Amino acid sequence: MMWRDGDVLKVRSIWGPSGRRCAEVEVRIVSAPPGATVLGDGEPCRAIAYESLTGLPEPGEWVRLEVSALARGLGTGGHAMVTARPSLLPADPAPGGHLVKARYMPDQVMVTGVDEQDTPAHALLSAPIETLTLADAPVVIADLHSALPAVLAGLRAPEPTSTRPGSTATEPRELRVVYVMTDGGALPLPYSRTVAALQHSGALAGTVSVGQAWGGDLEAVSIHNGLLAARHVLGADVIVVAQGPGNLGTDTPWGFSGVACGDAVNAVAALGGRSVACLRVSEADARARHRGISHHSLTAYGRVALAAADVVVPRLPGIIGEQVDQQAEALCAPRPQGATHRRVDVSVTGLPEALAAVERDTGVRLNTMGRGLEQDPAAFLAAAAAGRHAARLVRTLPGI
């Protein structure tokens, strides 16, 4: 860890619901340790503060920062982190809750879990293991946090009644969508401006943070209880599972945080849901291992997921479409370990317009690895196609 002290120059922006807000502040470093070669005295930087950890600092205030990711220029390290406001102590939180997230870290967080004793949902989640299920609810599983708004775009996209010229489209009913954030990326859900904007616009009905992740509308110990809470406590028609911002990879076959997508498929199957595998696709990534269908998706769904999923294959034009088609064919072939996946080809007709609409209606700018919709349309079309398929599955459920 690398420590600096600084003075807050100004508050650049604040987002999220009261009590769980996140702030970006501009700081001037005023103290660095002896021998420091970067981020020295007088240098400016931007820092993140979490209301539920330190409270939100004000201009002129002295703050203590952790700057190691920022100093190393990591993709997830565009900010320093406010770890303390030495001139004051934040008030103690209201009593209650005994779930500790980021356990045994200096900034561990104690929260009230939806699944812990003496909470309203505990009786529900204590039901015998074979009686409480997802009841075939579709669960879209994605590698990257950046897929979330694109999946929502597909869920909200009108369904063409025909591909013939002059055909009309039917408007689907508004679906109640809940996001379950796993702990492979950022642990604090409040860090995500995307989630804050999607909830503010009404595109997301709620959030659940699971594992070591924290800061959702509900907290759960495991992805299993997180899924059940999304369905039965928050009333989700569709659940989207993805890690928070800050995907981690090492250019090794197994060393990436998105490997958890396979675990999520298995969890959904165990709970009687319908897994919808959102493929990570790119036509613009400079790294060959991520062009077409990323090796992250091929490994997570092809090796880690032992249960079957609906693998949604977007019908993309041109060379990228041919590559994705061939890779998907291999992914959905019978395999020596695990059930055979169900290949689902989905038209992308109307999805570019739906993606543009979600940007316009929510204020979220589609961005994956620094590339927007114009630079890498395949990435967002693949996620939107998964959302479109999930919306179709919802319409087959009783009472829809």
C-alpha positions as a printed NumPy array, in Angstrom:
array([[  0.   ,   0.   ,   0.   ],
       [  1.135,   3.546,  -0.712],
       [ -0.002,   6.361,   1.541],
       [ -0.304,  10.09 ,   0.951],
       [ -1.926,  12.979,   2.773],
       [ -3.745,  15.653,   0.857],
       [ -6.064,  18.623,   1.008],
       [ -9.429,  18.482,  -0.736],
       [ -9.615,  21.239,  -3.341],
       [-13.167,  20.604,  -4.531],
       [-15.896,  18.011,  -4.787],
       [-16.242,  17.082,  -8.446],
       [-19.366,  14.908,  -8.261],
       [-21.541,  12.86 ,  -5.924],
       [-23.772,   9.957,  -6.936],
       [-25.898,   7.229,  -5.409],
       [-28.66 ,   7.074,  -2.777],
       [-28.369,   8.901,   0.527],
       [-26.367,   6.904,   3.054],
       [-24.558,   4.995,   0.323],
       [-23.248,   7.873,  -1.758],
       [-19.889,   8.014,  -3.455],
       [-17.938,  11.204,  -4.134],
       [-15.121,  12.074,  -6.496],
       [-12.938,  14.801,  -5.042],
       [ -9.956,  16.722,  -6.347],
       [ -7.033,  16.594,  -3.945],
       [ -3.618,  18.245,  -3.735],
       [ -1.014,  15.997,  -2.129],
       [  0.697,  17.713,   0.8  ],
       [  2.724,  14.86 ,   2.254],
       [  4.482,  11.811,   0.823],
       [  6.81 ,   9.358,   2.605],
       [ 10.609,   9.71 ,   2.323],
       [ 11.891,   8.228,  -0.926],
       [  8.605,   8.555,  -2.803],
       [  9.217,   8.937,  -6.545],
       [  5.622,   9.46 ,  -7.708],
       [  2.682,  11.49 ,  -6.479],
       [  4.815,  13.836,  -4.445],
       [  4.047,  17.038,  -2.572],
       [  1.978,  19.506,  -4.557],
       [  0.758,  17.031,  -7.173],
       [ -2.99 ,  16.881,  -7.874],
       [ -5.055,  13.719,  -8.07 ],
       [ -8.644,  12.591,  -7.996],
       [ -9.891,  10.45 ,  -5.149],
       [-12.979,   8.443,  -4.235],
       [-14.729,   8.654,  -0.873],
       [-17.533,   6.379,   0.317],
       [-20.163,   7.885,   2.556],
       [-20.68 ,   4.647,   4.466],
       [-16.954,   4.33 ,   5.248],
       [-15.588,   7.803,   5.918],
       [-18.414,  10.187,   5.189],
       [-18.037,  12.697,   2.366],
       [-15.15 ,  15.176,   2.746],
       [-15.523,  18.888,   2.159],
       [-13.218,  21.356,   0.353],
       [-10.323,  22.408,   2.567],
       [-10.372,  19.168,   4.536],
       [ -7.3  ,  17.029,   5.183],
       [ -7.636,  13.426,   3.966],
       [ -5.447,  10.347,   4.025],
       [ -5.188,   8.514,   0.687],
       [ -4.186,   5.063,  -0.549],
       [ -2.631,   5.576,  -4.002],
       [ -0.943,   2.32 ,  -5.09 ],
       [ -3.258,   1.496,  -8.029],
       [ -3.192,   5.112,  -9.192],
       [  0.612,   5.224,  -8.999],
       [  0.955,   2.068, -11.058],
       [ -1.436,   3.262, -13.748],
       [ -3.674,   0.219, -13.519],
       [ -6.849,   0.154, -15.563],
       [ -8.879,   0.004, -12.362],
       [ -6.733,   2.582, -10.614],
       [ -7.845,   5.891, -12.014],
       [ -8.444,   7.212,  -8.518],
       [ -6.809,   7.401,  -5.143],
       [ -8.977,   6.147,  -2.276],
       [ -9.887,   8.235,   0.75 ],
       [ -9.175,   5.985,   3.739],
       [ -9.585,   8.467,   6.566],
       [-10.476,  12.038,   7.445],
       [ -8.012,  12.52 ,  10.321],
       [ -9.531,  15.77 ,  11.537],
       [-12.828,  14.112,  12.469],
       [-14.372,  10.736,  13.265],
       [-17.528,   9.733,  11.369],
       [-20.5  ,   8.902,  13.558],
       [-21.08 ,   5.26 ,  14.418],
       [-23.607,   3.571,  12.133],
       [-26.951,   2.445,  13.448],
       [-26.674,  -0.824,  15.401],
       [-27.636,  -4.057,  13.726],
       [-26.212,  -6.567,  11.301],
       [-23.323,  -8.93 ,  11.722],
       [-22.211,  -9.686,   8.151],
       [-18.666,  -8.475,   7.684],
       [-17.54 ,  -7.76 ,   4.116],
       [-13.897,  -7.297,   3.073],
       [-13.242,  -9.33 ,   6.192],
       [-10.094,  -8.643,   8.225],
       [ -9.156,  -5.66 ,   6.089],
       [ -8.607,  -2.386,   7.978],
       [-11.684,  -0.959,   6.258],
       [-13.903,  -4.021,   6.684],
       [-17.61 ,  -3.201,   6.456],
       [-20.328,  -4.571,   8.723],
       [-23.745,  -4.805,   7.081],
       [-27.133,  -6.355,   7.684],
       [-27.589,  -9.328,   5.4  ],
       [-30.907, -10.22 ,   3.881],
       [-30.186, -13.796,   4.945],
       [-29.064, -13.281,   8.534],
       [-31.105, -14.049,  11.626],
       [-33.635, -11.54 ,  12.945],
       [-34.277,  -9.998,   9.525],
       [-37.641, -10.029,   7.723],
       [-36.496, -12.309,   4.899],
       [-34.72 , -14.859,   7.075],
       [-37.778, -17.078,   7.405],
       [-38.249, -17.069,   3.644],
       [-34.611, -17.909,   2.934],
       [-34.664, -20.585,   5.659],
       [-37.206, -22.638,   3.721],
       [-36.214, -26.258,   3.008],
       [-33.632, -26.334,   0.263],
       [-35.877, -28.067,  -2.261],
       [-38.862, -25.742,  -1.78 ],
       [-37.426, -22.293,  -2.516],
       [-36.247, -21.951,  -6.121],
       [-35.859, -19.383,  -8.883],
       [-38.891, -20.958, -10.59 ],
       [-37.332, -20.852, -14.06 ],
       [-36.579, -17.122, -13.877],
       [-33.976, -16.097, -16.47 ],
       [-30.596, -15.037, -15.098],
       [-28.297, -13.226, -17.528],
       [-24.657, -13.862, -16.613],
       [-22.005, -11.493, -17.949],
       [-18.24 , -11.212, -17.541],
       [-17.848,  -7.424, -17.571],
       [-19.679,  -4.741, -15.607],
       [-19.89 ,  -2.734, -18.831],
       [-22.326,  -5.312, -20.224],
       [-25.026,  -4.327, -17.703],
       [-26.569,  -1.335, -19.525],
       [-26.409,  -3.185, -22.841],
       [-28.254,  -6.175, -21.364],
       [-30.916,  -3.764, -20.099],
       [-31.15 ,  -2.248, -23.567],
       [-31.92 ,  -5.681, -24.999],
       [-34.495,  -6.363, -22.302],
       [-36.271,  -3.122, -23.158],
       [-35.967,  -3.415, -26.956],
       [-39.173,  -3.785, -28.958],
       [-39.594,  -7.258, -30.377],
       [-39.976,  -7.225, -34.178],
       [-42.99 ,  -9.222, -35.306],
       [-41.339,  -9.826, -38.651],
       [-38.097,  -9.05 , -40.42 ],
       [-39.945,  -8.085, -43.615],
       [-39.937,  -4.434, -44.73 ],
       [-42.869,  -2.509, -43.343],
       [-43.453,  -4.881, -40.445],
       [-44.407,  -3.469, -37.052],
       [-42.938,  -4.108, -33.651],
       [-44.613,  -4.975, -30.387],
       [-43.699,  -3.143, -27.186],
       [-42.841,  -5.547, -24.352],
       [-44.144,  -4.8  , -20.882],
       [-41.703,  -3.197, -18.488],
       [-39.712,  -5.894, -16.729],
       [-38.507,  -5.711, -13.157],
       [-34.736,  -6.217, -13.354],
       [-32.407,  -6.747, -10.392],
       [-28.613,  -6.669, -10.562],
       [-26.617,  -9.125,  -8.45 ],
       [-23.036,  -7.878,  -8.089],
       [-20.37 , -10.486,  -7.4  ],
       [-17.023,  -9.776,  -5.805],
       [-14.56 , -10.281,  -8.66 ],
       [-14.137,  -6.568,  -9.406],
       [-14.793,  -3.532,  -7.236],
       [-16.156,  -4.572,  -3.849],
       [-18.13 ,  -1.357,  -3.161],
       [-21.24 ,  -1.249,  -5.343],
       [-21.523,   2.527,  -4.735],
       [-18.403,   2.989,  -6.905],
       [-20.484,   2.245,  -9.998],
       [-21.878,   5.404, -11.537],
       [-23.525,   3.123, -14.088],
       [-25.648,   1.384, -11.459],
       [-26.547,   4.699,  -9.815],
       [-27.73 ,   6.126, -13.141],
       [-29.619,   2.977, -14.131],
       [-31.45 ,   2.902, -10.8  ],
       [-32.182,   6.622, -10.897],
       [-33.72 ,   6.237, -14.362],
       [-35.832,   3.262, -13.29 ],
       [-34.098,   0.806, -15.615],
       [-32.91 ,  -1.194, -12.588],
       [-35.381,  -2.068,  -9.84 ],
       [-32.784,  -3.031,  -7.262],
       [-29.371,  -4.425,  -6.44 ],
       [-27.908,  -7.212,  -4.318],
       [-24.225,  -7.343,  -3.375],
       [-22.942, -10.843,  -2.633],
       [-19.826, -12.452,  -1.24 ],
       [-17.301,  -9.791,  -0.228],
       [-19.029,  -7.125,  -2.348],
       [-21.071,  -4.585,  -0.39 ],
       [-23.31 ,  -1.566,  -0.802],
       [-26.338,  -2.99 ,  -2.617],
       [-29.969,  -2.477,  -1.67 ],
       [-29.655,  -5.944,  -0.149],
       [-26.578,  -7.777,   1.119],
       [-26.17 , -11.559,   0.918],
       [-23.525, -14.013,   2.02 ],
       [-23.52 , -16.091,  -1.162],
       [-24.55 , -15.786,  -4.776],
       [-27.201, -18.419,  -4.096],
       [-28.977, -16.37 ,  -1.448],
       [-28.377, -13.256,  -3.528],
       [-30.234, -14.813,  -6.449],
       [-33.086, -15.995,  -4.245],
       [-33.368, -12.569,  -2.618],
       [-33.404, -10.863,  -6.02 ],
       [-36.255, -13.102,  -7.117],
       [-38.366, -13.378,  -3.965],
       [-37.549, -10.285,  -1.91 ],
       [-37.062,  -7.705,  -4.673],
       [-39.494,  -9.401,  -7.076],
       [-37.222,  -9.676, -10.099],
       [-38.597, -10.865, -13.433],
       [-35.024, -10.991, -14.728],
       [-31.758, -11.097, -12.8  ],
       [-28.433,  -9.89 , -14.195],
       [-25.251, -11.234, -12.589],
       [-21.893,  -9.544, -13.191],
       [-18.877,  -8.405, -11.25 ],
       [-18.39 ,  -4.768, -10.357],
       [-16.148,  -2.359, -12.265],
       [-12.541,  -3.466, -12.525],
       [-12.183,  -6.812, -14.275],
       [ -8.919,  -8.561, -13.377],
       [ -6.926, -10.664, -15.857],
       [ -3.407, -12.068, -16.085],
       [ -3.102, -13.426, -19.662],
       [ -3.245, -16.98 , -18.315],
       [ -5.973, -19.499, -19.131],
       [ -7.503, -19.52 , -15.648],
       [ -6.293, -16.267, -14.087],
       [ -9.182, -13.842, -14.565],
       [-12.016, -12.736, -12.337],
       [-14.656, -13.538, -14.958],
       [-14.076, -17.255, -14.354],
       [-16.853, -16.792, -11.779],
       [-19.384, -16.68 , -14.646],
       [-19.124, -20.462, -14.773],
       [-19.779, -20.7  , -11.046],
       [-22.841, -18.507, -11.526],
       [-24.229, -20.873, -14.181],
       [-23.888, -23.74 , -11.712],
       [-25.573, -21.728,  -8.943],
       [-28.53 , -20.817, -11.168],
       [-28.977, -24.457, -12.163],
       [-28.865, -25.573,  -8.521],
       [-31.659, -23.104,  -7.735],
       [-33.92 , -24.032, -10.642],
       [-33.342, -20.928, -12.75 ],
       [-32.556, -20.5  , -16.442],
       [-28.988, -19.382, -17.137],
       [-28.526, -17.019, -20.07 ],
       [-24.842, -16.873, -20.964],
       [-23.89 , -13.431, -22.24 ],
       [-20.827, -13.806, -24.444],
       [-17.941, -11.373, -24.174],
       [-17.367, -10.424, -27.818],
       [-15.142,  -7.833, -29.454],
       [-14.233,  -6.855, -32.969],
       [-11.811,  -4.114, -31.88 ],
       [ -9.763,  -5.45 , -28.97 ],
       [ -6.055,  -5.327, -29.79 ],
       [ -5.521,  -8.607, -27.945],
       [ -6.174, -11.661, -30.101],
       [ -7.416, -13.695, -27.14 ],
       [-10.364, -11.327, -26.742],
       [-11.352, -10.906, -30.41 ],
       [-14.451, -12.749, -31.486],
       [-15.619, -14.597, -28.389],
       [-13.149, -13.848, -25.608],
       [-11.249, -16.727, -24.066],
       [-12.839, -15.604, -20.802],
       [-16.266, -16.7  , -22.044],
       [-14.925, -19.847, -23.682],
       [-13.257, -20.952, -20.446],
       [-15.936, -19.858, -17.967],
       [-18.829, -21.4  , -19.901],
       [-16.924, -24.21 , -21.578],
       [-14.861, -25.497, -18.639],
       [-16.133, -24.082, -15.336],
       [-19.884, -24.242, -15.948],
       [-20.901, -27.883, -15.59 ],
       [-24.61 , -27.151, -15.929],
       [-26.185, -26.184, -19.248],
       [-26.92 , -22.576, -20.18 ],
       [-28.608, -20.789, -23.045],
       [-25.582, -19.469, -24.935],
       [-26.842, -16.421, -26.804],
       [-25.119, -15.954, -30.161],
       [-25.761, -12.567, -31.8  ],
       [-26.22 , -12.696, -35.571],
       [-23.453, -10.305, -36.473],
       [-22.591,  -9.406, -40.051],
       [-19.27 ,  -9.882, -41.785],
       [-16.051, -11.515, -40.643],
       [-16.757, -10.977, -36.938],
       [-20.061, -12.807, -37.34 ],
       [-18.353, -15.75 , -39.016],
       [-15.755, -15.952, -36.272],
       [-18.326, -15.808, -33.479],
       [-20.457, -18.439, -35.241],
       [-17.557, -20.885, -35.451],
       [-16.472, -20.319, -31.858],
       [-20.041, -20.687, -30.587],
       [-20.452, -23.926, -32.498],
       [-17.48 , -25.388, -30.649],
       [-18.628, -23.987, -27.292],
       [-22.067, -25.581, -27.638],
       [-20.842, -28.974, -28.852],
       [-21.057, -32.022, -26.549],
       [-18.215, -31.997, -24.039],
       [-16.576, -34.662, -21.896],
       [-17.352, -32.848, -18.655],
       [-20.603, -31.007, -18.14 ],
       [-23.962, -30.768, -19.843],
       [-24.234, -29.572, -23.428],
       [-25.117, -25.909, -23.71 ],
       [-28.179, -24.744, -25.664],
       [-27.183, -22.485, -28.545],
       [-29.648, -19.627, -29.116],
       [-29.141, -17.425, -32.179],
       [-30.632, -13.957, -31.748],
       [-31.141, -11.284, -34.375],
       [-29.591,  -7.905, -33.652],
       [-32.226,  -6.076, -35.695],
       [-33.339,  -3.052, -33.697],
       [-30.666,  -3.467, -31.044],
       [-28.437,  -0.57 , -32.181],
       [-31.428,   1.716, -31.71 ],
       [-32.132,   0.17 , -28.3  ],
       [-28.522,   0.729, -27.242],
       [-28.666,   4.358, -28.337],
       [-31.932,   4.729, -26.421],
       [-30.485,   3.413, -23.165],
       [-27.659,   5.948, -23.446],
       [-30.148,   8.732, -24.092],
       [-32.672,   7.717, -21.433],
       [-30.275,   6.907, -18.585],
       [-27.295,   9.157, -19.257],
       [-24.981,   6.128, -19.173],
       [-22.299,   6.107, -21.856],
       [-21.652,   2.615, -23.152],
       [-17.977,   1.871, -22.681],
       [-15.945,  -1.299, -22.506],
       [-12.187,  -1.253, -22.084],
       [-12.188,   2.371, -23.247],
       [-14.225,   1.675, -26.379],
       [-17.698,   3.01 , -27.015],
       [-20.579,   1.816, -29.152],
       [-19.109,   3.192, -32.361],
       [-15.661,   1.689, -31.747],
       [-16.786,  -1.826, -30.759],
       [-20.468,  -2.395, -31.594],
       [-20.176,  -6.191, -31.394],
       [-19.403,  -6.018, -27.67 ],
       [-22.66 ,  -4.27 , -26.883],
       [-24.793,  -6.091, -29.438],
       [-23.798,  -9.419, -27.886],
       [-24.905,  -8.24 , -24.443],
       [-28.115,  -6.715, -25.793],
       [-28.899,  -9.982, -27.6  ],
       [-28.652, -11.808, -24.266],
       [-31.117,  -9.323, -22.815],
       [-33.495,  -9.803, -25.745],
       [-33.458, -13.571, -25.228],
       [-34.084, -13.193, -21.484],
       [-37.115, -11.004, -22.224],
       [-38.481, -13.73 , -24.491],
       [-38.019, -16.311, -21.749],
       [-39.947, -14.166, -19.267],
       [-42.933, -14.103, -21.614],
       [-43.12 , -17.909, -21.492],
       [-43.469, -17.992, -17.7  ],
       [-46.905, -18.42 , -16.083],
       [-48.67 , -15.166, -15.295],
       [-46.626, -13.057, -17.731]])
